[in-house]
PDB file of C-alpha atoms and ligand atoms in Angstrom:
ATOM      1  CA  UNK S   1       0.382  -0.301   0.092  1.00 39.00           C
ATOM      2  CA  UNK S   2       2.967   2.383   0.254  1.00 41.00           C
ATOM      3  CA  UNK S   3       3.395   2.436  -3.139  1.00 42.00           C
ATOM      4  CA  UNK S   4      -0.011   3.305  -3.764  1.00 37.00           C
ATOM      5  CA  UNK S   5       0.035   6.101  -1.977  1.00 43.00           C
ATOM      6  CA  UNK S   6       2.846   7.971  -2.379  1.00 44.00           C
ATOM      7  CA  UNK S   7       2.323   7.295  -6.108  1.00 40.00           C
ATOM      8  CA  UNK S   8      -1.674   9.614  -5.314  1.00 40.00           C
ATOM      9  CA  UNK S   9       0.508  12.074  -3.576  1.00 46.00           C
ATOM     10  CA  UNK S  10       3.038  12.295  -6.453  1.00 42.00           C
ATOM     11  CA  UNK S  11       0.137  13.333  -8.027  1.00 37.00           C
ATOM     12  CA  UNK S  12      -1.295  15.033  -6.566  1.00 40.00           C
ATOM     13  CA  UNK S  13       1.548  18.173  -5.760  1.00 42.00           C
ATOM     14  CA  UNK S  14       2.505  18.147  -9.937  1.00 39.00           C
ATOM     15  CA  UNK S  15      -0.730  18.398 -11.083  1.00 37.00           C
ATOM     16  CA  UNK S  16      -1.848  20.922  -8.333  1.00 40.00           C
ATOM     17  CA  UNK S  17       1.816  22.683  -8.187  1.00 40.00           C
ATOM     18  CA  UNK S  18       1.504  23.384 -12.674  1.00 38.00           C
ATOM     19  CA  UNK S  19      -2.832  24.106 -12.125  1.00 37.00           C
ATOM     20  CA  UNK S  20      -1.808  27.138  -9.538  1.00 41.00           C
ATOM     21  CA  UNK S  21       1.111  28.833  -9.867  1.00 42.00           C
ATOM     22  CA  UNK S  22       1.031  27.881 -14.260  1.00 39.00           C
ATOM     23  CA  UNK S  23       5.075  26.399 -13.689  1.00 41.00           C
ATOM     24  CA  UNK S  24       5.724  22.975 -13.985  1.00 38.00           C
ATOM     25  CA  UNK S  25       7.355  21.634 -10.760  1.00 41.00           C
ATOM     26  CA  UNK S  26       8.833  17.909 -10.581  1.00 40.00           C
ATOM     27  CA  UNK S  27       8.141  16.677  -7.904  1.00 42.00           C
ATOM     28  CA  UNK S  28       8.711  12.673  -7.200  1.00 43.00           C
ATOM     29  CA  UNK S  29       8.242  12.094  -3.885  1.00 55.00           C
ATOM     30  CA  UNK S  30      10.566   8.565  -3.933  1.00 65.00           C
ATOM     31  CA  UNK S  31       9.974   8.280  -0.184  1.00 83.00           C
ATOM     32  CA  UNK S  32      10.493   4.459   0.325  1.00 83.00           C
ATOM     33  CA  UNK S  33      12.295   2.917   3.692  1.00 90.00           C
ATOM     34  CA  UNK S  34      12.535   3.705   6.728  1.00 96.00           C
ATOM     35  CA  UNK S  35      11.762   7.185   9.308  1.00 97.00           C
ATOM     36  CA  UNK S  36      14.447   8.335  11.071  1.00 97.00           C
ATOM     37  CA  UNK S  37      13.978  10.248  14.469  1.00 97.00           C
ATOM     38  CA  UNK S  38      15.413  12.876  16.548  1.00 95.00           C
ATOM     39  CA  UNK S  39      14.551  15.173  19.471  1.00 92.00           C
ATOM     40  CA  UNK S  40      14.513  18.294  18.253  1.00 86.00           C
ATOM     41  CA  UNK S  41      13.456  21.504  19.427  1.00 85.00           C
ATOM     42  CA  UNK S  42      10.377  21.319  19.088  1.00 88.00           C
ATOM     43  CA  UNK S  43       9.627  17.471  20.010  1.00 93.00           C
ATOM     44  CA  UNK S  44      10.360  14.820  18.379  1.00 97.00           C
ATOM     45  CA  UNK S  45      11.181  14.334  15.266  1.00 97.00           C
ATOM     46  CA  UNK S  46      10.028  11.647  12.814  1.00 98.00           C
ATOM     47  CA  UNK S  47      11.632  12.610   9.022  1.00 97.00           C
ATOM     48  CA  UNK S  48      12.825  10.738   5.391  1.00 96.00           C
ATOM     49  CA  UNK S  49      14.822  12.660   3.355  1.00 95.00           C
ATOM     50  CA  UNK S  50      16.017  12.454  -0.439  1.00 91.00           C
ATOM     51  CA  UNK S  51      18.298  13.885  -2.424  1.00 88.00           C
ATOM     52  CA  UNK S  52      17.533  14.976  -6.280  1.00 86.00           C
ATOM     53  CA  UNK S  53      15.974  16.487  -6.227  1.00 90.00           C
ATOM     54  CA  UNK S  54      16.481  17.344  -2.056  1.00 93.00           C
ATOM     55  CA  UNK S  55      13.583  17.007  -0.280  1.00 93.00           C
ATOM     56  CA  UNK S  56      11.845  16.190   3.548  1.00 95.00           C
ATOM     57  CA  UNK S  57       9.223  14.521   5.073  1.00 94.00           C
ATOM     58  CA  UNK S  58       8.188  15.674   8.966  1.00 96.00           C
ATOM     59  CA  UNK S  59       6.402  15.021  11.159  1.00 96.00           C
ATOM     60  CA  UNK S  60       6.633  16.388  14.324  1.00 96.00           C
ATOM     61  CA  UNK S  61       5.099  15.527  17.889  1.00 97.00           C
ATOM     62  CA  UNK S  62       5.519  17.809  21.595  1.00 95.00           C
ATOM     63  CA  UNK S  63       5.521  15.622  24.889  1.00 89.00           C
ATOM     64  CA  UNK S  64       6.721  13.358  23.997  1.00 95.00           C
ATOM     65  CA  UNK S  65       9.987  10.906  23.476  1.00 96.00           C
ATOM     66  CA  UNK S  66      11.817   8.534  21.547  1.00 96.00           C
ATOM     67  CA  UNK S  67      12.078   5.937  24.368  1.00 96.00           C
ATOM     68  CA  UNK S  68       8.190   6.785  25.090  1.00 97.00           C
ATOM     69  CA  UNK S  69       7.878   4.802  21.032  1.00 97.00           C
ATOM     70  CA  UNK S  70       9.330   1.875  23.505  1.00 97.00           C
ATOM     71  CA  UNK S  71       7.825   1.393  26.220  1.00 97.00           C
ATOM     72  CA  UNK S  72       5.943  -1.111  26.052  1.00 98.00           C
ATOM     73  CA  UNK S  73       3.263  -2.938  28.034  1.00 97.00           C
ATOM     74  CA  UNK S  74       3.631  -6.688  29.367  1.00 94.00           C
ATOM     75  CA  UNK S  75       2.016  -7.432  25.585  1.00 94.00           C
ATOM     76  CA  UNK S  76       5.408  -6.050  24.043  1.00 96.00           C
ATOM     77  CA  UNK S  77       3.503  -3.740  21.966  1.00 98.00           C
ATOM     78  CA  UNK S  78       2.164   0.154  22.684  1.00 98.00           C
ATOM     79  CA  UNK S  79       0.229   1.792  20.377  1.00 98.00           C
ATOM     80  CA  UNK S  80      -0.300   5.977  20.250  1.00 97.00           C
ATOM     81  CA  UNK S  81      -2.881   8.776  18.779  1.00 97.00           C
ATOM     82  CA  UNK S  82      -0.512  12.142  18.513  1.00 97.00           C
ATOM     83  CA  UNK S  83      -1.443  15.213  16.671  1.00 97.00           C
ATOM     84  CA  UNK S  84       1.617  16.339  15.180  1.00 96.00           C
ATOM     85  CA  UNK S  85       2.708  18.718  12.165  1.00 95.00           C
ATOM     86  CA  UNK S  86       3.321  17.523   8.449  1.00 94.00           C
ATOM     87  CA  UNK S  87       6.126  19.135   6.441  1.00 94.00           C
ATOM     88  CA  UNK S  88       6.799  18.445   3.057  1.00 93.00           C
ATOM     89  CA  UNK S  89       9.765  20.438   1.881  1.00 94.00           C
ATOM     90  CA  UNK S  90      11.793  20.759  -1.217  1.00 93.00           C
ATOM     91  CA  UNK S  91      15.090  22.276  -0.914  1.00 96.00           C
ATOM     92  CA  UNK S  92      18.108  23.912  -3.216  1.00 96.00           C
ATOM     93  CA  UNK S  93      21.255  22.606  -2.152  1.00 95.00           C
ATOM     94  CA  UNK S  94      22.213  19.139  -3.508  1.00 92.00           C
ATOM     95  CA  UNK S  95      22.249  16.594  -1.077  1.00 91.00           C
ATOM     96  CA  UNK S  96      21.010  16.963   2.564  1.00 93.00           C
ATOM     97  CA  UNK S  97      20.760  14.979   6.123  1.00 92.00           C
ATOM     98  CA  UNK S  98      18.329  14.896   8.160  1.00 92.00           C
ATOM     99  CA  UNK S  99      20.592  15.693  11.294  1.00 91.00           C
ATOM    100  CA  UNK S 100      21.013  18.476  10.232  1.00 90.00           C
ATOM    101  CA  UNK S 101      17.812  19.585   9.406  1.00 93.00           C
ATOM    102  CA  UNK S 102      15.603  18.158  11.852  1.00 93.00           C
ATOM    103  CA  UNK S 103      18.596  17.436  15.117  1.00 91.00           C
ATOM    104  CA  UNK S 104      20.719  20.547  16.026  1.00 87.00           C
ATOM    105  CA  UNK S 105      18.535  23.954  17.318  1.00 84.00           C
ATOM    106  CA  UNK S 106      20.204  26.118  14.873  1.00 84.00           C
ATOM    107  CA  UNK S 107      19.984  23.819  11.667  1.00 79.00           C
ATOM    108  CA  UNK S 108      22.988  25.341   9.151  1.00 82.00           C
ATOM    109  CA  UNK S 109      22.343  28.093   8.250  1.00 87.00           C
ATOM    110  CA  UNK S 110      24.036  26.561   3.887  1.00 91.00           C
ATOM    111  CA  UNK S 111      19.815  25.280   4.346  1.00 93.00           C
ATOM    112  CA  UNK S 112      18.350  26.103   1.946  1.00 95.00           C
ATOM    113  CA  UNK S 113      14.532  25.799   1.949  1.00 96.00           C
ATOM    114  CA  UNK S 114      12.122  26.023  -1.515  1.00 96.00           C
ATOM    115  CA  UNK S 115       8.629  24.858  -0.921  1.00 94.00           C
ATOM    116  CA  UNK S 116       7.733  24.452   2.544  1.00 94.00           C
ATOM    117  CA  UNK S 117       3.884  23.367   3.191  1.00 92.00           C
ATOM    118  CA  UNK S 118       2.466  21.924   6.165  1.00 92.00           C
ATOM    119  CA  UNK S 119      -0.358  20.681   7.385  1.00 90.00           C
ATOM    120  CA  UNK S 120      -1.523  18.813  11.235  1.00 93.00           C
ATOM    121  CA  UNK S 121      -2.228  15.536  10.823  1.00 94.00           C
ATOM    122  CA  UNK S 122      -2.633  12.531  12.604  1.00 97.00           C
ATOM    123  CA  UNK S 123       0.345  10.223  13.805  1.00 97.00           C
ATOM    124  CA  UNK S 124      -0.769   6.483  15.154  1.00 98.00           C
ATOM    125  CA  UNK S 125       2.262   4.760  16.597  1.00 98.00           C
ATOM    126  CA  UNK S 126       1.614   0.978  16.584  1.00 98.00           C
ATOM    127  CA  UNK S 127       5.180  -0.152  18.236  1.00 98.00           C
ATOM    128  CA  UNK S 128       5.998  -4.059  19.086  1.00 98.00           C
ATOM    129  CA  UNK S 129       9.065  -5.621  20.562  1.00 98.00           C
ATOM    130  CA  UNK S 130      10.181  -9.249  19.779  1.00 97.00           C
ATOM    131  CA  UNK S 131      12.625 -11.178  22.252  1.00 97.00           C
ATOM    132  CA  UNK S 132      15.143 -13.859  20.965  1.00 97.00           C
ATOM    133  CA  UNK S 133      17.808 -15.668  22.748  1.00 97.00           C
ATOM    134  CA  UNK S 134      19.791 -16.720  19.530  1.00 97.00           C
ATOM    135  CA  UNK S 135      20.373 -20.083  20.977  1.00 97.00           C
ATOM    136  CA  UNK S 136      20.298 -21.504  17.605  1.00 97.00           C
ATOM    137  CA  UNK S 137      17.196 -23.535  18.224  1.00 97.00           C
ATOM    138  CA  UNK S 138      14.043 -22.779  16.014  1.00 93.00           C
ATOM    139  CA  UNK S 139      10.948 -21.235  17.270  1.00 88.00           C
ATOM    140  CA  UNK S 140       9.440 -23.931  15.927  1.00 89.00           C
ATOM    141  CA  UNK S 141      11.637 -26.118  18.346  1.00 94.00           C
ATOM    142  CA  UNK S 142      11.423 -24.228  21.303  1.00 96.00           C
ATOM    143  CA  UNK S 143       7.574 -24.991  20.832  1.00 96.00           C
ATOM    144  CA  UNK S 144       7.378 -27.618  22.606  1.00 95.00           C
ATOM    145  CA  UNK S 145       4.598 -28.829  23.370  1.00 95.00           C
ATOM    146  CA  UNK S 146       3.492 -27.556  19.019  1.00 95.00           C
ATOM    147  CA  UNK S 147       0.704 -25.664  20.410  1.00 97.00           C
ATOM    148  CA  UNK S 148       1.593 -22.790  18.755  1.00 95.00           C
ATOM    149  CA  UNK S 149       2.387 -20.788  21.688  1.00 95.00           C
ATOM    150  CA  UNK S 150       5.257 -20.032  22.950  1.00 95.00           C
ATOM    151  CA  UNK S 151       4.913 -19.384  26.485  1.00 95.00           C
ATOM    152  CA  UNK S 152       3.949 -20.707  27.930  1.00 97.00           C
ATOM    153  CA  UNK S 153       7.023 -23.165  26.693  1.00 98.00           C
ATOM    154  CA  UNK S 154       9.224 -23.504  29.911  1.00 98.00           C
ATOM    155  CA  UNK S 155      11.663 -26.886  29.820  1.00 98.00           C
ATOM    156  CA  UNK S 156      13.564 -25.932  33.339  1.00 98.00           C
ATOM    157  CA  UNK S 157      10.396 -23.904  34.950  1.00 97.00           C
ATOM    158  CA  UNK S 158      12.510 -20.637  36.206  1.00 97.00           C
ATOM    159  CA  UNK S 159      10.616 -18.207  34.639  1.00 97.00           C
ATOM    160  CA  UNK S 160      11.739 -17.630  30.991  1.00 98.00           C
ATOM    161  CA  UNK S 161      10.090 -19.240  28.400  1.00 97.00           C
ATOM    162  CA  UNK S 162      12.499 -20.812  26.138  1.00 98.00           C
ATOM    163  CA  UNK S 163      12.494 -18.952  22.992  1.00 98.00           C
ATOM    164  CA  UNK S 164      13.910 -16.535  25.120  1.00 98.00           C
ATOM    165  CA  UNK S 165      15.996 -18.798  27.774  1.00 98.00           C
ATOM    166  CA  UNK S 166      19.759 -19.788  26.678  1.00 98.00           C
ATOM    167  CA  UNK S 167      20.359 -22.427  29.324  1.00 98.00           C
ATOM    168  CA  UNK S 168      16.690 -23.971  28.212  1.00 98.00           C
ATOM    169  CA  UNK S 169      17.132 -27.038  31.150  1.00 98.00           C
ATOM    170  CA  UNK S 170      18.923 -25.395  32.882  1.00 98.00           C
ATOM    171  CA  UNK S 171      21.562 -27.323  33.805  1.00 98.00           C
ATOM    172  CA  UNK S 172      24.169 -24.482  32.956  1.00 98.00           C
ATOM    173  CA  UNK S 173      25.386 -25.476  30.101  1.00 98.00           C
ATOM    174  CA  UNK S 174      24.058 -23.404  27.480  1.00 98.00           C
ATOM    175  CA  UNK S 175      21.394 -24.957  24.700  1.00 98.00           C
ATOM    176  CA  UNK S 176      24.412 -23.328  21.882  1.00 98.00           C
ATOM    177  CA  UNK S 177      27.072 -26.090  23.401  1.00 98.00           C
ATOM    178  CA  UNK S 178      24.189 -28.401  23.642  1.00 98.00           C
ATOM    179  CA  UNK S 179      25.185 -29.100  20.123  1.00 98.00           C
ATOM    180  CA  UNK S 180      27.838 -31.774  20.555  1.00 97.00           C
ATOM    181  CA  UNK S 181      28.276 -32.746  17.185  1.00 97.00           C
ATOM    182  CA  UNK S 182      27.886 -28.721  15.629  1.00 97.00           C
ATOM    183  CA  UNK S 183      25.029 -29.116  13.026  1.00 97.00           C
ATOM    184  CA  UNK S 184      22.835 -27.236  14.323  1.00 96.00           C
ATOM    185  CA  UNK S 185      20.374 -29.379  14.376  1.00 97.00           C
ATOM    186  CA  UNK S 186      20.086 -30.087  18.201  1.00 97.00           C
ATOM    187  CA  UNK S 187      17.212 -33.468  18.231  1.00 96.00           C
ATOM    188  CA  UNK S 188      20.678 -35.384  17.370  1.00 97.00           C
ATOM    189  CA  UNK S 189      22.717 -35.355  20.423  1.00 98.00           C
ATOM    190  CA  UNK S 190      21.324 -37.182  23.223  1.00 98.00           C
ATOM    191  CA  UNK S 191      25.462 -38.607  25.099  1.00 98.00           C
ATOM    192  CA  UNK S 192      23.176 -41.057  27.624  1.00 98.00           C
ATOM    193  CA  UNK S 193      20.971 -42.444  24.840  1.00 98.00           C
ATOM    194  CA  UNK S 194      17.148 -41.273  26.565  1.00 98.00           C
ATOM    195  CA  UNK S 195      15.323 -40.306  24.056  1.00 98.00           C
ATOM    196  CA  UNK S 196      15.810 -36.848  25.725  1.00 98.00           C
ATOM    197  CA  UNK S 197      18.123 -34.622  22.950  1.00 98.00           C
ATOM    198  CA  UNK S 198      21.027 -32.465  25.218  1.00 98.00           C
ATOM    199  CA  UNK S 199      19.344 -29.330  25.022  1.00 98.00           C
ATOM    200  CA  UNK S 200      16.871 -30.499  27.181  1.00 98.00           C
ATOM    201  CA  UNK S 201      18.100 -32.852  29.164  1.00 98.00           C
ATOM    202  CA  UNK S 202      19.263 -32.241  32.668  1.00 98.00           C
ATOM    203  CA  UNK S 203      21.453 -35.111  33.526  1.00 98.00           C
ATOM    204  CA  UNK S 204      23.652 -35.484  30.441  1.00 98.00           C
ATOM    205  CA  UNK S 205      25.386 -37.921  30.877  1.00 97.00           C
ATOM    206  CA  UNK S 206      22.491 -40.233  32.633  1.00 97.00           C
ATOM    207  CA  UNK S 207      24.754 -41.413  36.631  1.00 96.00           C
ATOM    208  CA  UNK S 208      21.969 -39.830  37.898  1.00 96.00           C
ATOM    209  CA  UNK S 209      23.479 -36.776  39.491  1.00 96.00           C
ATOM    210  CA  UNK S 210      22.689 -33.019  37.301  1.00 97.00           C
ATOM    211  CA  UNK S 211      24.465 -31.832  35.006  1.00 97.00           C
ATOM    212  CA  UNK S 212      25.196 -28.553  36.770  1.00 97.00           C
ATOM    213  CA  UNK S 213      26.028 -30.087  39.826  1.00 96.00           C
ATOM    214  CA  UNK S 214      29.046 -31.538  38.474  1.00 96.00           C
ATOM    215  CA  UNK S 215      31.167 -28.893  39.505  1.00 94.00           C
ATOM    216  CA  UNK S 216      34.592 -31.354  39.844  1.00 85.00           C
ATOM    217  CA  UNK S 217      37.548 -28.061  40.037  1.00 79.00           C
ATOM    218  CA  UNK S 218      35.387 -24.889  39.756  1.00 81.00           C
ATOM    219  CA  UNK S 219      31.609 -23.807  41.926  1.00 89.00           C
ATOM    220  CA  UNK S 220      32.067 -20.997  38.666  1.00 95.00           C
ATOM    221  CA  UNK S 221      28.144 -21.942  36.844  1.00 96.00           C
ATOM    222  CA  UNK S 222      30.487 -23.362  33.679  1.00 96.00           C
ATOM    223  CA  UNK S 223      30.841 -27.488  34.084  1.00 97.00           C
ATOM    224  CA  UNK S 224      32.044 -27.840  30.836  1.00 96.00           C
ATOM    225  CA  UNK S 225      35.448 -26.982  32.091  1.00 95.00           C
ATOM    226  CA  UNK S 226      35.358 -30.018  34.893  1.00 95.00           C
ATOM    227  CA  UNK S 227      36.894 -32.870  33.406  1.00 95.00           C
ATOM    228  CA  UNK S 228      38.617 -34.945  35.899  1.00 94.00           C
ATOM    229  CA  UNK S 229      39.165 -37.506  32.525  1.00 94.00           C
ATOM    230  CA  UNK S 230      40.455 -36.331  28.837  1.00 95.00           C
ATOM    231  CA  UNK S 231      40.086 -38.655  26.942  1.00 94.00           C
ATOM    232  CA  UNK S 232      36.117 -38.524  27.681  1.00 92.00           C
ATOM    233  CA  UNK S 233      35.980 -34.599  27.900  1.00 94.00           C
ATOM    234  CA  UNK S 234      33.242 -32.871  30.564  1.00 96.00           C
ATOM    235  CA  UNK S 235      32.612 -34.699  33.457  1.00 96.00           C
ATOM    236  CA  UNK S 236      28.382 -33.606  32.452  1.00 97.00           C
ATOM    237  CA  UNK S 237      29.126 -35.975  29.550  1.00 97.00           C
ATOM    238  CA  UNK S 238      30.900 -39.190  32.242  1.00 97.00           C
ATOM    239  CA  UNK S 239      28.538 -40.566  33.037  1.00 96.00           C
ATOM    240  CA  UNK S 240      31.827 -43.101  34.890  1.00 95.00           C
ATOM    241  CA  UNK S 241      32.675 -39.830  37.450  1.00 94.00           C
ATOM    242  CA  UNK S 242      29.456 -38.895  39.611  1.00 88.00           C
ATOM    243  CA  UNK S 243      30.621 -36.545  42.677  1.00 77.00           C
ATOM    244  CA  UNK S 244      28.751 -36.093  45.206  1.00 81.00           C
ATOM    245  CA  UNK S 245      31.126 -34.638  47.506  1.00 84.00           C
ATOM    246  CA  UNK S 246      31.016 -30.968  46.167  1.00 86.00           C
ATOM    247  CA  UNK S 247      28.357 -28.834  47.076  1.00 91.00           C
ATOM    248  CA  UNK S 248      25.480 -28.711  44.859  1.00 94.00           C
ATOM    249  CA  UNK S 249      24.640 -25.651  42.696  1.00 96.00           C
ATOM    250  CA  UNK S 250      23.262 -22.169  44.698  1.00 96.00           C
ATOM    251  CA  UNK S 251      22.349 -20.247  41.014  1.00 97.00           C
ATOM    252  CA  UNK S 252      21.810 -20.251  36.690  1.00 97.00           C
ATOM    253  CA  UNK S 253      24.039 -18.323  34.740  1.00 97.00           C
ATOM    254  CA  UNK S 254      23.564 -15.576  33.700  1.00 98.00           C
ATOM    255  CA  UNK S 255      20.872 -14.822  30.805  1.00 98.00           C
ATOM    256  CA  UNK S 256      20.807 -11.802  27.995  1.00 98.00           C
ATOM    257  CA  UNK S 257      17.869 -12.185  25.361  1.00 98.00           C
ATOM    258  CA  UNK S 258      17.697  -9.233  22.562  1.00 98.00           C
ATOM    259  CA  UNK S 259      15.370  -7.024  21.663  1.00 98.00           C
ATOM    260  CA  UNK S 260      14.281  -6.105  18.076  1.00 98.00           C
ATOM    261  CA  UNK S 261      11.389  -2.191  18.895  1.00 98.00           C
ATOM    262  CA  UNK S 262       8.781  -2.000  15.005  1.00 98.00           C
ATOM    263  CA  UNK S 263       7.621   0.906  14.958  1.00 98.00           C
ATOM    264  CA  UNK S 264       5.394   1.518  12.824  1.00 98.00           C
ATOM    265  CA  UNK S 265       4.209   5.013  11.990  1.00 97.00           C
ATOM    266  CA  UNK S 266       0.625   6.307   9.635  1.00 96.00           C
ATOM    267  CA  UNK S 267      -0.599  10.154   9.063  1.00 94.00           C
ATOM    268  CA  UNK S 268      -3.982  10.349   9.524  1.00 94.00           C
ATOM    269  CA  UNK S 269      -5.816  13.495   7.742  1.00 91.00           C
ATOM    270  CA  UNK S 270      -3.348  15.624   5.624  1.00 88.00           C
ATOM    271  CA  UNK S 271      -4.748  18.671   4.565  1.00 84.00           C
ATOM    272  CA  UNK S 272      -2.555  20.415   3.248  1.00 78.00           C
ATOM    273  CA  UNK S 273      -2.579  23.208   0.730  1.00 74.00           C
ATOM    274  CA  UNK S 274      -2.110  20.397  -2.412  1.00 71.00           C
ATOM    275  CA  UNK S 275      -2.960  18.385  -0.598  1.00 69.00           C
ATOM    276  CA  UNK S 276      -5.548  16.629   0.678  1.00 73.00           C
ATOM    277  CA  UNK S 277      -5.222  12.547   1.719  1.00 76.00           C
ATOM    278  CA  UNK S 278      -7.190  10.415   4.343  1.00 85.00           C
ATOM    279  CA  UNK S 279      -3.579   8.617   5.430  1.00 88.00           C
ATOM    280  CA  UNK S 280      -0.339   7.385   4.472  1.00 89.00           C
ATOM    281  CA  UNK S 281       1.749   4.677   5.824  1.00 92.00           C
ATOM    282  CA  UNK S 282       5.361   6.011   6.882  1.00 94.00           C
ATOM    283  CA  UNK S 283       7.176   2.693   7.454  1.00 96.00           C
ATOM    284  CA  UNK S 284       9.442   1.402  10.252  1.00 98.00           C
ATOM    285  CA  UNK S 285      11.302   3.250  11.721  1.00 98.00           C
ATOM    286  CA  UNK S 286      14.851   3.361  11.816  1.00 97.00           C
ATOM    287  CA  UNK S 287      16.878   3.774  15.325  1.00 97.00           C
ATOM    288  CA  UNK S 288      19.904   2.198  17.412  1.00 97.00           C
ATOM    289  CA  UNK S 289      17.088   2.162  20.149  1.00 97.00           C
ATOM    290  CA  UNK S 290      15.323   0.054  18.449  1.00 98.00           C
ATOM    291  CA  UNK S 291      17.751  -2.632  19.274  1.00 98.00           C
ATOM    292  CA  UNK S 292      19.675  -3.981  22.309  1.00 97.00           C
ATOM    293  CA  UNK S 293      19.343  -6.274  24.296  1.00 98.00           C
ATOM    294  CA  UNK S 294      18.176  -7.007  28.495  1.00 97.00           C
ATOM    295  CA  UNK S 295      20.082  -9.813  30.905  1.00 98.00           C
ATOM    296  CA  UNK S 296      18.665 -11.861  34.023  1.00 98.00           C
ATOM    297  CA  UNK S 297      19.589 -14.023  35.738  1.00 98.00           C
ATOM    298  CA  UNK S 298      16.275 -16.161  36.729  1.00 97.00           C
ATOM    299  CA  UNK S 299      15.112 -17.122  40.071  1.00 96.00           C
ATOM    300  CA  UNK S 300      17.123 -21.199  41.140  1.00 96.00           C
ATOM    301  CA  UNK S 301      15.338 -23.549  41.032  1.00 91.00           C
TER     302      UNK S 301
HETATM  303 CA1  LIG W   1      16.475 -20.858  24.440  1.00 57.68          CA
HETATM  304 CA1  LIG W   2      21.500 -26.064  29.210  1.00 57.68          CA
HETATM  305 CA1  LIG W   3      20.965 -30.802  29.021  1.00 57.68          CA
HETATM  306 CA1  LIG W   4      25.047 -36.051  35.223  1.00 57.68          CA
END
């Protein structure tokens, strides 16, 4: 639909501009792609720019910040509708940057605006946060019970659903390290042959001692570095080493969860002097704050 909206916009500008003043103004509104954002002196500015010819399309919304757009609720979504001011501008400069135009308290004196059309509009913003553990297990496999709901699969019961749990079985061996043969398939690594793949098996070697408790050398929440027999490898994969003398684990490792925000902007009720349009799909926000991580150390159980 974006293409259609911009095509309509282009047509309207060309026709009405040429009809109103007699000059043919060759305007091609080719604002494809993501929009940017910065905190301007008058409020939050959401904008797109293009060159050849140099043009900008921007919306200023007061009493709103980029952080506000990312403040999702428990359902990982955020929605708001604010009154904003839309500006479509053309420039004589051969090159423009949104940072120069919108993000500085005093714009460069080199900027030369030819036309400036403005309209109040309604800015409807819809944000969705997606989280992932990046543990290499496809989402379909993290849905252990196969009910198409990722929120109710928590193999180790630590409060983190498997799709954001980088140690799914809570044995303090990260899931990515439980693909022993490194073939990318987590289902074919089953050291003790009990039918439960290692990444979901809290006793990988089946010796009766939980993997997380097989720390014979160092108590550092890392059973990988506890090796009694170098020929076989780590004790948690060696059924012949079942050391019960060392204290059991009492904490989980710190987990890192990646976060990606999708912030969609739709503009409604545009009515500038040369164009009236009900709705404009402005696209998706491009900003460094839309990608990040959070860390959590789950409560031990
Ligand atoms: Ca996982
Ligand atoms: Ca594990
Ligand atoms: Ca395991
Ligand atoms: Ca074991």
